[in-house]
């Protein structure tokens, strides 16, 4: 097996000397290479094999030989469980004798609570017809184990076991922050709730980080309700000694484009996502936090740890890979936000069942009020997505269009950050923001000029029109139409309609009647077109008659021709490889190289012309020589090509000064024009 750099692959691993009754194992990787990433996890075994994901983190190709050992497998029935676990806690209380690799199974009491707390009103299905709503509700309520509302019933899994590497093992210890007296009672209640839910426990450790309070957003429908706070940890010091994770997050533009291929969407959101991943016991000790009411350790992954995002992404990627193996495709995830795409309600219904089943399998739960089912348009990761169409969400458009002219560099950066998130939707974004970006550079004094105001206003105007991208249908054929005419016409919008709706004003031979316009345009868009491989300037072509005449007039080539015409001298070493083409009668040479190319023998008088033809695109020496050596033959061809390229005036000018692209208006001397369009 070969794994390219930065490539992931689902690999089927097989057990050696396995017993037939082993159906579940815990896999622990033992491969030593730092460039290979494999996560330890619990796997279901079928026919002595199980799938897992392997990633090449390095910059070189990795080869795996047949019989390569990747790790060790322990049958699940040999794994010890914690007999002293408190039934009130979902995951129990781990101790030193309990390996953190047993699959966490919710108790019957937890499953009953999840079912009792879930109701039809938790799901937003008013947009569906009665029969579709009834069918979907039945599926959701039957799989109530995949949903949770209070902390006591959220999921807990060890499908991914977090691993952490520290630059230093010297414990970090900090004192607790002060908490206002008015909210101390609220904090105590929340701590007790977390203890009862099994998410934290009292602990004394050499490590400690301070607890901080983050004020939650006020509910606009109830402005008189007392403010509430979210507990978090200040892990800035701990993050300084924690190694970065190499597991990548998906690229948002790529993810959005993939999702928009579907006409219908379902979005599901995890309930307290990070808190559903169990931490190894040694890491629980490191993540001890201090409060005025004592010190506590986290049993679950927490927000604020710099590797937490990568760990959770690894979990959802494993789930999606397992779904793909079962045939469920069109499922995407960025952190805890999962999107399911489908072409019909039945397809969507089947995929929802598959997703809920795998969440139940690994004891992961969703927040029912955050799930949206079977919509034709969704807001996801800052984009409004519909079938083959992507645009910014309305709230971000309002933020940008109502942004006041910046007065500081920080405000300029903030504005550019808001707009830059959507740069893939705005043609020429870099040029449009060039003068604004200049203000953010070091040692550039901030001075807001009319030029900056104009660029600022233009960028806001772009968002007033709600920029969007309509994606092509890749199942339809595309045509690449190249044109080397002396004039070009386009508009600043750079859309195909700008080209099709206008003609060069100085071309009087083209009729302006609507009928003639239709005759000119429709055959281009509506008929099947053959690909044109290349076009050439007829003034640069060498005709057959020219070849014959110049070869006959040249002393050296004519001598070879005469020798070839003499039957008794055909086997002479002096003319080995030369022959006369039976069709054109041109003197040719068959290359002794691997390509066995058939080359035209170029007389002295045509060598400069041949080099002109091969160097018409002003490529470099290597490329030009490659073209020449694949077409022509003469002695000293490399030296002549080198001298020709190095003395080319156009190449010398291009190296000393590279002109900017011409603006998209009427241009008299446009060397090449490329138009790509899709057949309708």
XYZ file of C-alpha atoms in Angstrom:
680
model
C 0.000 0.000 0.000
C 1.204 3.504 -0.839
C 0.152 6.606 1.118
C 0.895 9.988 -0.458
C 1.915 13.034 1.677
C -0.970 14.505 3.722
C -3.270 11.726 2.507
C -5.766 9.741 4.603
C -6.923 6.256 3.753
C -9.354 3.718 5.173
C -7.364 0.507 5.570
C -8.635 -2.964 6.369
C -6.385 -4.505 9.026
C -6.444 -8.237 9.717
C -5.683 -10.107 12.933
C -3.068 -12.840 13.205
C -3.827 -16.082 15.090
C -7.320 -14.892 15.925
C -10.075 -16.920 17.493
C -13.336 -17.297 15.652
C -15.423 -16.015 18.571
C -13.671 -12.624 18.780
C -16.152 -10.018 17.590
C -14.778 -6.870 19.224
C -11.225 -5.751 19.961
C -9.390 -2.719 21.275
C -6.706 -1.672 18.784
C -3.553 0.018 20.111
C -1.162 1.313 17.379
C 2.517 0.419 17.838
C 3.960 1.722 14.570
C 6.832 4.052 15.477
C 6.956 6.572 12.619
C 6.085 10.158 13.622
C 4.634 10.777 10.165
C 1.929 8.115 10.564
C -1.219 8.879 12.558
C -3.503 6.045 13.709
C -5.921 6.463 16.615
C -6.412 3.770 19.259
C -10.041 2.716 19.321
C -12.536 -0.082 19.849
C -13.422 -1.946 16.640
C -15.955 -4.537 15.519
C -14.238 -7.505 13.856
C -15.683 -9.232 10.789
C -13.895 -12.160 9.160
C -10.859 -11.430 11.356
C -10.552 -7.904 9.873
C -11.583 -4.378 10.827
C -11.305 -0.930 9.130
C -9.319 1.991 10.509
C -8.081 5.352 9.236
C -4.367 5.942 8.592
C -2.977 9.386 7.776
C 0.412 10.347 6.338
C 1.396 13.552 8.164
C 4.756 13.896 6.443
C 5.918 15.330 3.130
C 7.153 12.059 1.613
C 5.378 9.013 0.239
C 5.098 6.080 2.662
C 5.152 2.470 1.436
C 3.604 -0.294 3.556
C 4.761 -3.828 2.845
C 2.501 -6.852 2.885
C 2.391 -8.249 6.416
C 3.243 -4.872 8.000
C 2.445 -4.846 11.742
C 0.430 -1.759 12.730
C -0.411 -2.491 16.357
C -1.793 -4.830 18.970
C -5.375 -5.976 19.464
C -6.936 -6.910 22.799
C -10.293 -8.758 22.855
C -12.911 -6.572 24.509
C -13.930 -9.282 26.990
C -10.413 -9.140 28.481
C -10.706 -5.449 29.273
C -11.381 -4.644 32.903
C -14.287 -2.431 33.818
C -14.757 -0.293 36.865
C -16.951 -2.211 39.290
C -17.045 0.698 41.713
C -18.592 3.098 39.222
C -21.337 5.288 40.567
C -24.547 4.582 38.650
C -25.488 8.234 38.937
C -22.504 9.151 36.784
C -22.690 8.292 33.127
C -19.062 7.260 32.876
C -18.398 6.257 36.454
C -15.291 7.140 38.440
C -12.133 5.747 36.823
C -9.415 4.310 39.024
C -5.836 3.218 38.496
C -6.841 -0.351 37.566
C -9.322 0.671 34.899
C -7.984 1.057 31.359
C -9.618 3.962 29.585
C -10.557 1.841 26.588
C -13.864 0.188 27.457
C -16.782 1.383 25.367
C -19.003 3.515 27.575
C -22.517 2.101 27.751
C -25.343 4.210 29.215
C -27.363 2.688 32.025
C -31.021 1.750 31.604
C -31.899 4.690 33.845
C -30.106 7.132 31.532
C -31.782 5.664 28.440
C -35.185 5.942 30.115
C -34.545 9.581 31.034
C -33.546 10.405 27.458
C -36.752 8.824 26.178
C -39.013 10.485 28.759
C -37.524 13.941 28.184
C -37.910 13.806 24.394
C -41.193 14.932 22.816
C -42.577 15.816 19.397
C -42.391 19.537 20.165
C -38.590 19.342 20.444
C -38.307 18.998 16.657
C -39.060 21.712 14.099
C -40.989 19.845 11.388
C -43.803 22.293 10.568
C -42.519 22.724 7.002
C -43.085 19.043 6.173
C -46.272 17.437 4.903
C -48.228 15.364 7.417
C -47.113 11.976 6.063
C -43.432 12.964 5.936
C -43.652 14.535 9.383
C -45.241 11.403 10.844
C -42.620 9.103 9.293
C -39.694 11.247 10.447
C -41.084 11.714 13.965
C -41.467 7.970 14.345
C -37.806 7.490 13.417
C -36.589 10.228 15.770
C -38.635 9.108 18.777
C -37.706 5.455 18.253
C -34.057 6.527 18.451
C -34.431 8.695 21.543
C -31.111 7.312 22.829
C -29.394 9.618 20.315
C -30.794 12.791 21.960
C -30.206 14.457 25.316
C -31.288 17.674 26.982
C -29.916 17.989 30.559
C -26.265 17.423 31.470
C -27.057 14.212 33.337
C -28.021 12.426 30.135
C -25.412 13.622 27.614
C -23.358 10.993 25.833
C -19.898 9.772 26.702
C -17.610 7.852 24.356
C -14.071 6.634 24.012
C -14.308 5.978 20.267
C -11.347 8.360 20.145
C -8.910 8.381 23.054
C -7.215 11.805 23.307
C -3.434 11.803 23.487
C -1.384 14.804 24.603
C 2.293 15.668 24.279
C 3.888 18.332 26.458
C 7.090 20.279 25.827
C 7.647 20.394 29.579
C 6.397 18.154 32.370
C 6.849 20.741 35.092
C 3.368 21.254 36.588
C 1.604 24.561 36.022
C -0.218 25.842 39.088
C -2.250 29.055 39.414
C -4.441 30.632 42.072
C -8.217 30.960 41.570
C -9.762 34.170 40.287
C -12.109 36.164 42.474
C -15.843 35.624 41.887
C -18.370 38.414 42.620
C -20.408 37.659 45.722
C -23.694 38.122 43.844
C -23.123 35.101 41.611
C -21.255 32.781 43.987
C -24.455 30.876 44.756
C -25.085 30.299 41.035
C -21.546 28.996 40.523
C -21.894 26.576 43.449
C -25.113 25.201 41.955
C -23.466 24.710 38.566
C -20.475 22.944 40.105
C -22.806 20.582 41.975
C -24.705 19.901 38.749
C -21.468 19.003 36.950
C -20.460 16.691 39.818
C -23.842 14.925 39.771
C -23.582 14.502 35.998
C -20.177 12.867 36.364
C -18.410 15.525 34.307
C -16.078 16.701 37.090
C -14.939 15.395 40.468
C -13.069 16.847 43.407
C -9.340 16.407 43.029
C -6.027 17.502 44.530
C -3.263 17.856 41.971
C 0.059 19.558 41.326
C -1.549 20.975 38.193
C -4.215 23.665 38.268
C -5.735 26.286 35.978
C -8.141 29.037 37.069
C -11.849 28.950 36.352
C -13.300 31.943 34.488
C -16.882 33.049 33.887
C -18.192 34.001 30.467
C -21.455 35.925 30.357
C -24.043 34.282 28.114
C -26.012 36.260 25.534
C -29.182 37.843 26.858
C -32.415 36.404 25.493
C -34.074 39.293 23.569
C -37.551 37.897 24.327
C -36.925 38.125 28.080
C -34.613 41.103 28.758
C -35.484 41.205 32.494
C -34.196 37.690 33.160
C -31.036 37.687 35.338
C -27.806 37.238 33.424
C -26.391 33.725 33.291
C -22.753 32.656 33.036
C -20.857 29.850 31.372
C -18.006 28.246 33.262
C -14.725 27.932 31.380
C -11.053 27.430 32.128
C -8.183 29.808 31.484
C -5.790 27.344 29.819
C -3.423 29.854 28.248
C -0.439 28.759 30.344
C -1.143 25.059 29.802
C -1.458 25.598 26.046
C 2.036 27.099 25.914
C 3.594 23.730 26.816
C 1.093 21.567 24.907
C 2.238 20.381 21.475
C -0.002 21.335 18.559
C -2.163 18.650 17.018
C -1.334 17.590 13.471
C -4.870 16.425 12.714
C -6.352 18.899 10.204
C -9.750 20.548 10.211
C -11.693 20.500 6.926
C -11.258 23.452 4.581
C -14.487 25.415 4.804
C -14.685 26.510 1.099
C -14.175 22.918 -0.067
C -16.705 21.608 2.444
C -19.320 24.181 1.429
C -18.955 23.342 -2.270
C -19.376 19.625 -1.587
C -22.507 20.213 0.499
C -24.137 22.454 -2.135
C -24.279 19.576 -4.623
C -27.453 18.371 -2.911
C -30.954 19.923 -3.135
C -32.022 18.982 0.428
C -30.205 19.266 3.744
C -30.439 18.176 7.362
C -28.223 19.735 10.035
C -27.652 18.099 13.405
C -25.721 19.455 16.371
C -24.130 17.622 19.282
C -25.225 18.412 22.815
C -22.202 19.810 24.701
C -19.968 18.253 22.064
C -16.559 18.264 23.771
C -18.001 16.977 27.037
C -18.933 13.722 25.314
C -15.302 12.569 24.891
C -13.823 10.778 27.888
C -10.350 11.889 28.974
C -7.596 9.469 30.027
C -7.083 9.512 33.784
C -3.624 11.099 33.598
C -5.036 14.004 31.580
C -7.859 14.487 34.072
C -5.219 15.274 36.661
C -3.554 17.821 34.352
C -6.894 19.539 33.721
C -7.599 20.177 37.379
C -9.012 23.673 37.911
C -9.215 25.946 40.907
C -12.228 27.765 42.319
C -12.836 29.590 45.604
C -14.803 26.452 46.608
C -12.071 23.869 45.994
C -10.217 22.154 43.160
C -11.902 19.895 40.601
C -10.743 17.671 37.754
C -12.459 17.286 34.385
C -13.444 13.811 33.244
C -14.281 15.013 29.739
C -12.634 17.008 26.983
C -13.098 20.732 27.551
C -13.319 23.887 25.499
C -10.182 26.054 25.571
C -7.649 23.262 25.122
C -5.870 24.064 21.861
C -5.965 20.470 20.597
C -9.640 19.927 21.475
C -10.915 20.923 18.029
C -8.664 18.420 16.265
C -9.595 15.647 18.699
C -13.314 16.135 18.135
C -12.824 16.402 14.371
C -10.999 13.066 14.459
C -14.025 11.554 16.198
C -16.600 12.764 13.674
C -14.323 11.791 10.778
C -14.168 8.233 12.128
C -17.963 8.145 12.351
C -18.352 9.425 8.788
C -15.779 6.935 7.490
C -17.704 4.111 9.140
C -20.926 5.392 7.572
C -19.256 5.447 4.154
C -18.249 1.807 4.573
C -21.908 0.972 5.170
C -22.913 2.857 2.000
C -24.127 6.145 3.542
C -22.539 9.030 1.615
C -23.216 12.766 1.438
C -22.552 13.277 5.169
C -20.197 16.097 6.161
C -19.004 17.540 9.457
C -17.096 20.518 10.752
C -16.598 19.968 14.478
C -19.994 19.293 16.078
C -22.066 20.563 13.134
C -23.040 17.675 10.855
C -24.779 18.175 7.511
C -26.586 15.424 5.628
C -27.256 16.011 1.922
C -29.814 14.090 -0.137
C -31.705 14.209 -3.437
C -35.060 12.999 -2.073
C -36.973 12.609 1.176
C -36.598 8.828 1.176
C -32.831 9.100 0.706
C -32.656 11.661 3.514
C -34.769 9.484 5.803
C -32.452 6.506 5.297
C -29.350 8.607 5.968
C -30.831 10.100 9.156
C -31.516 6.592 10.451
C -27.944 5.518 9.682
C -26.477 8.558 11.450
C -28.654 8.141 14.549
C -27.830 4.427 14.732
C -24.079 5.028 14.749
C -24.454 7.781 17.367
C -26.359 5.346 19.585
C -23.695 2.700 18.964
C -20.993 4.965 20.400
C -23.208 6.672 23.017
C -23.133 10.137 21.442
C -26.100 12.473 21.750
C -27.571 15.407 19.861
C -29.380 18.530 20.957
C -32.922 18.111 19.514
C -33.762 21.827 19.433
C -30.663 22.542 17.307
C -31.468 19.957 14.624
C -33.055 21.047 11.329
C -34.517 18.416 9.012
C -35.081 18.305 5.246
C -34.562 21.934 4.230
C -33.801 23.260 0.746
C -31.611 26.033 2.159
C -29.515 26.183 5.336
C -27.163 28.546 7.139
C -23.902 26.711 7.792
C -20.483 28.017 8.845
C -21.391 31.585 7.880
C -22.798 30.683 4.450
C -26.321 30.359 3.141
C -26.342 27.167 1.081
C -28.882 25.953 -1.443
C -28.611 23.641 -4.427
C -25.473 24.707 -6.357
C -25.596 28.188 -4.806
C -23.544 29.745 -1.997
C -23.873 33.232 -0.480
C -23.143 34.981 2.850
C -25.673 34.699 5.654
C -27.901 37.747 6.154
C -26.609 38.617 9.638
C -23.015 38.925 8.411
C -24.097 40.991 5.405
C -25.773 43.433 7.800
C -22.607 43.624 9.921
C -20.505 44.491 6.876
C -22.898 46.965 5.245
C -23.507 48.805 8.533
C -19.807 48.952 9.457
C -18.702 52.535 10.098
C -15.568 53.860 8.330
C -12.564 52.657 10.364
C -10.684 55.113 12.542
C -7.912 52.782 13.691
C -5.790 49.998 12.220
C -7.584 47.510 14.473
C -10.934 48.496 12.961
C -9.511 48.110 9.435
C -8.321 44.611 10.294
C -11.717 43.760 11.725
C -13.514 44.969 8.601
C -11.137 43.119 6.274
C -11.511 40.000 8.405
C -15.298 40.096 8.046
C -15.108 40.617 4.287
C -12.163 38.287 3.740
C -14.143 35.319 5.020
C -16.168 35.594 1.797
C -13.312 36.404 -0.577
C -14.046 33.239 -2.586
C -17.373 34.835 -3.597
C -15.873 38.171 -4.710
C -13.869 38.374 -7.965
C -10.787 40.577 -7.693
C -10.985 40.753 -3.899
C -7.234 41.350 -3.490
C -7.239 44.286 -5.922
C -10.369 45.740 -4.325
C -8.843 45.721 -0.839
C -5.254 46.530 -1.789
C -5.177 50.065 -0.400
C -7.009 49.009 2.793
C -4.592 46.146 3.358
C -1.705 48.595 2.977
C -2.920 50.416 6.108
C -2.491 47.272 8.232
C 1.198 46.803 7.412
C 3.932 47.634 9.878
C 5.514 51.088 9.831
C 2.658 52.457 7.687
C 1.000 55.457 9.389
C -2.787 55.309 9.581
C -4.242 58.036 7.381
C -7.764 57.611 6.020
C -7.934 59.228 2.579
C -10.688 59.535 -0.070
C -9.054 56.587 -1.870
C -9.531 54.402 1.203
C -13.099 55.635 1.631
C -13.885 54.766 -1.987
C -12.476 51.231 -1.616
C -14.362 50.813 1.664
C -17.629 51.903 0.021
C -17.094 49.667 -3.021
C -16.586 46.646 -0.791
C -19.747 47.437 1.151
C -21.661 47.847 -2.128
C -20.580 44.358 -3.150
C -22.288 42.944 -0.061
C -25.380 45.084 -0.633
C -25.914 43.026 -3.794
C -25.462 39.744 -1.828
C -22.564 38.148 -3.720
C -23.018 34.491 -4.518
C -21.417 31.670 -6.431
C -23.481 29.301 -8.542
C -21.579 26.068 -8.907
C -21.318 24.183 -12.215
C -22.787 20.773 -12.898
C -19.702 18.587 -13.243
C -21.711 15.805 -14.881
C -22.198 17.968 -17.999
C -19.494 18.508 -20.643
C -17.290 21.615 -20.600
C -15.684 23.328 -23.579
C -12.405 25.244 -23.527
C -12.502 27.784 -26.360
C -9.213 29.622 -26.978
C -8.932 32.691 -29.157
C -5.836 34.583 -30.313
C -7.641 37.435 -32.052
C -6.275 40.951 -31.840
C -9.195 42.364 -29.853
C -11.088 41.370 -26.727
C -14.213 42.655 -25.047
C -15.599 42.049 -21.579
C -17.152 43.819 -18.628
C -16.118 44.335 -15.030
C -18.631 41.718 -13.899
C -16.671 39.057 -15.858
C -19.803 37.061 -16.634
C -20.433 35.087 -19.790
C -23.390 37.321 -20.667
C -21.046 40.303 -21.004
C -19.304 38.526 -23.859
C -22.351 37.022 -25.570
C -24.399 40.238 -25.541
C -21.812 42.587 -27.088
C -19.804 42.762 -30.310
C -16.700 44.838 -31.129
C -17.978 48.209 -32.336
C -15.449 48.486 -35.175
C -16.389 45.158 -36.796
C -18.849 46.440 -39.401
C -18.971 43.124 -41.220
C -21.012 41.652 -38.339
C -24.680 42.415 -38.749
C -26.524 44.044 -35.860
C -29.889 42.491 -36.653
C -31.371 40.294 -33.896
C -31.791 37.401 -36.335
C -28.116 37.418 -37.262
C -27.130 37.632 -33.610
C -29.117 34.491 -32.865
C -27.490 32.697 -35.773
C -24.075 33.636 -34.420
C -24.683 32.724 -30.784
C -26.929 29.661 -30.726
C -24.651 27.254 -32.598
C -21.872 27.992 -30.073
C -23.953 27.192 -26.984
C -26.391 24.618 -28.276
C -24.381 22.200 -30.400
C -21.762 19.604 -29.557
C -18.352 21.076 -30.281
C -15.151 19.241 -31.051
C -12.043 20.136 -29.071
C -9.529 22.194 -31.010
C -6.101 21.158 -29.834
C -4.142 24.094 -31.153
C -4.120 27.055 -33.494
C -1.153 28.532 -35.276
C -0.051 31.547 -37.231
C 0.115 30.554 -40.912
C 3.086 32.871 -41.381
C 5.098 30.576 -39.116
C 4.224 27.343 -40.910
C 6.746 25.609 -43.198
C 5.128 23.998 -46.211
C 6.089 20.615 -47.650
C 7.382 22.234 -50.831
C 9.660 24.507 -48.759
C 11.089 21.513 -46.915
C 11.775 19.654 -50.167
C 13.391 22.667 -51.846
C 15.595 23.676 -48.888
C 16.695 20.096 -48.173
C 17.669 19.662 -51.829
C 19.595 22.963 -51.860
C 21.481 22.220 -48.625
C 24.783 20.390 -49.225
C 24.642 18.147 -46.153
C 20.979 17.090 -46.375
C 21.183 16.591 -50.147
C 24.211 14.313 -49.702
C 22.205 12.119 -47.285
C 19.265 12.032 -49.709
C 21.520 10.867 -52.555
C 23.062 8.156 -50.373
C 19.601 6.897 -49.413
C 18.599 6.723 -53.083
C 21.606 4.499 -53.815
C 20.580 0.904 -52.879
C 24.161 -0.222 -52.345
C 24.820 2.470 -49.697
C 21.602 2.235 -47.678
C 23.312 0.279 -44.880
C 26.137 2.777 -44.462
C 26.814 3.922 -40.880
C 26.848 7.534 -42.091
C 23.135 7.462 -42.873
C 21.883 5.120 -40.135
C 18.553 6.409 -38.761
C 17.824 8.591 -41.810
C 15.017 7.762 -44.226
C 12.777 9.443 -46.780
C 9.102 9.682 -45.868
C 7.175 7.705 -48.524
C 4.249 10.164 -48.497
C 5.850 13.615 -48.337
C 9.345 12.620 -49.620
C 10.845 14.775 -46.826
C 14.140 13.628 -45.297
C 13.428 12.287 -41.799
C 15.440 10.936 -38.876
C 14.232 8.253 -36.465
C 15.373 9.056 -32.928
C 17.334 6.438 -31.032
C 15.766 7.643 -27.803
C 13.075 5.764 -25.923
C 10.328 7.744 -27.667
C 11.491 6.597 -31.139
C 10.248 9.959 -32.446
C 10.263 10.588 -36.201
C 11.966 13.952 -36.745
C 12.276 16.256 -39.737
C 15.896 16.850 -40.749
C 16.273 20.640 -40.795
C 18.653 22.233 -43.306
C 20.767 25.204 -42.222
C 18.469 27.712 -43.944
C 15.378 26.661 -41.930
C 16.890 26.166 -38.481
C 16.131 29.715 -37.313
C 12.556 29.374 -38.615
C 12.124 26.072 -36.749
C 13.354 27.656 -33.525
C 10.924 30.549 -34.042
C 8.027 28.093 -34.258
C 9.053 26.150 -31.148
C 9.695 29.299 -29.095
C 6.500 31.150 -30.063
C 5.161 30.933 -26.479
C 8.493 32.220 -25.105
C 8.997 29.255 -22.823
C 12.296 28.645 -21.051
C 15.282 26.760 -22.405
C 14.299 23.313 -21.128
C 10.737 23.504 -22.428
C 11.783 24.969 -25.768
C 14.449 22.312 -26.268
C 11.907 19.624 -25.426
C 9.603 20.929 -28.174
C 12.438 21.223 -30.710
C 13.864 17.764 -29.993
C 10.426 16.178 -30.387
C 9.964 17.686 -33.882
C 13.289 18.398 -35.585
C 16.808 17.078 -35.968
C 20.129 18.650 -36.873
C 23.623 18.489 -35.445
C 24.200 20.886 -32.536
C 20.466 21.398 -31.961
C 20.859 21.974 -28.185
C 23.558 24.665 -28.518
C 21.546 26.464 -31.215
C 18.387 26.318 -29.075
C 20.234 27.656 -26.034
C 21.722 30.588 -27.953
C 18.349 31.367 -29.519
C 16.450 31.410 -26.194
C 19.096 33.421 -24.328
C 19.144 36.065 -27.059
C 15.336 36.348 -27.400
C 14.477 40.057 -26.972
C 10.932 39.386 -25.743
C 12.162 37.001 -23.039
C 14.748 39.541 -21.888
C 12.042 42.225 -21.593
C 9.693 39.884 -19.709
C 12.380 39.050 -17.176
C 13.184 42.679 -16.466
C 9.584 43.892 -16.280
C 6.371 41.915 -15.898
C 3.385 44.088 -16.882
C 0.132 43.908 -14.983
C -2.885 42.266 -16.562
C -4.835 44.541 -18.842
C -8.151 45.777 -17.427
C -11.211 43.924 -18.691
C -12.216 46.508 -21.294
C -11.697 46.785 -25.057
C -8.072 45.724 -25.635
C -6.359 46.051 -29.002
C -3.449 43.684 -28.511
C -4.607 40.737 -26.430
C -2.388 37.742 -27.195
C -4.694 35.032 -25.890
C -8.224 34.815 -24.663
C -9.717 31.750 -23.027
C -13.444 31.258 -22.552
C -14.821 28.292 -20.620
C -18.514 27.580 -20.843
C -20.822 24.693 -20.109
C -23.103 23.093 -22.659
C -26.731 23.616 -21.641
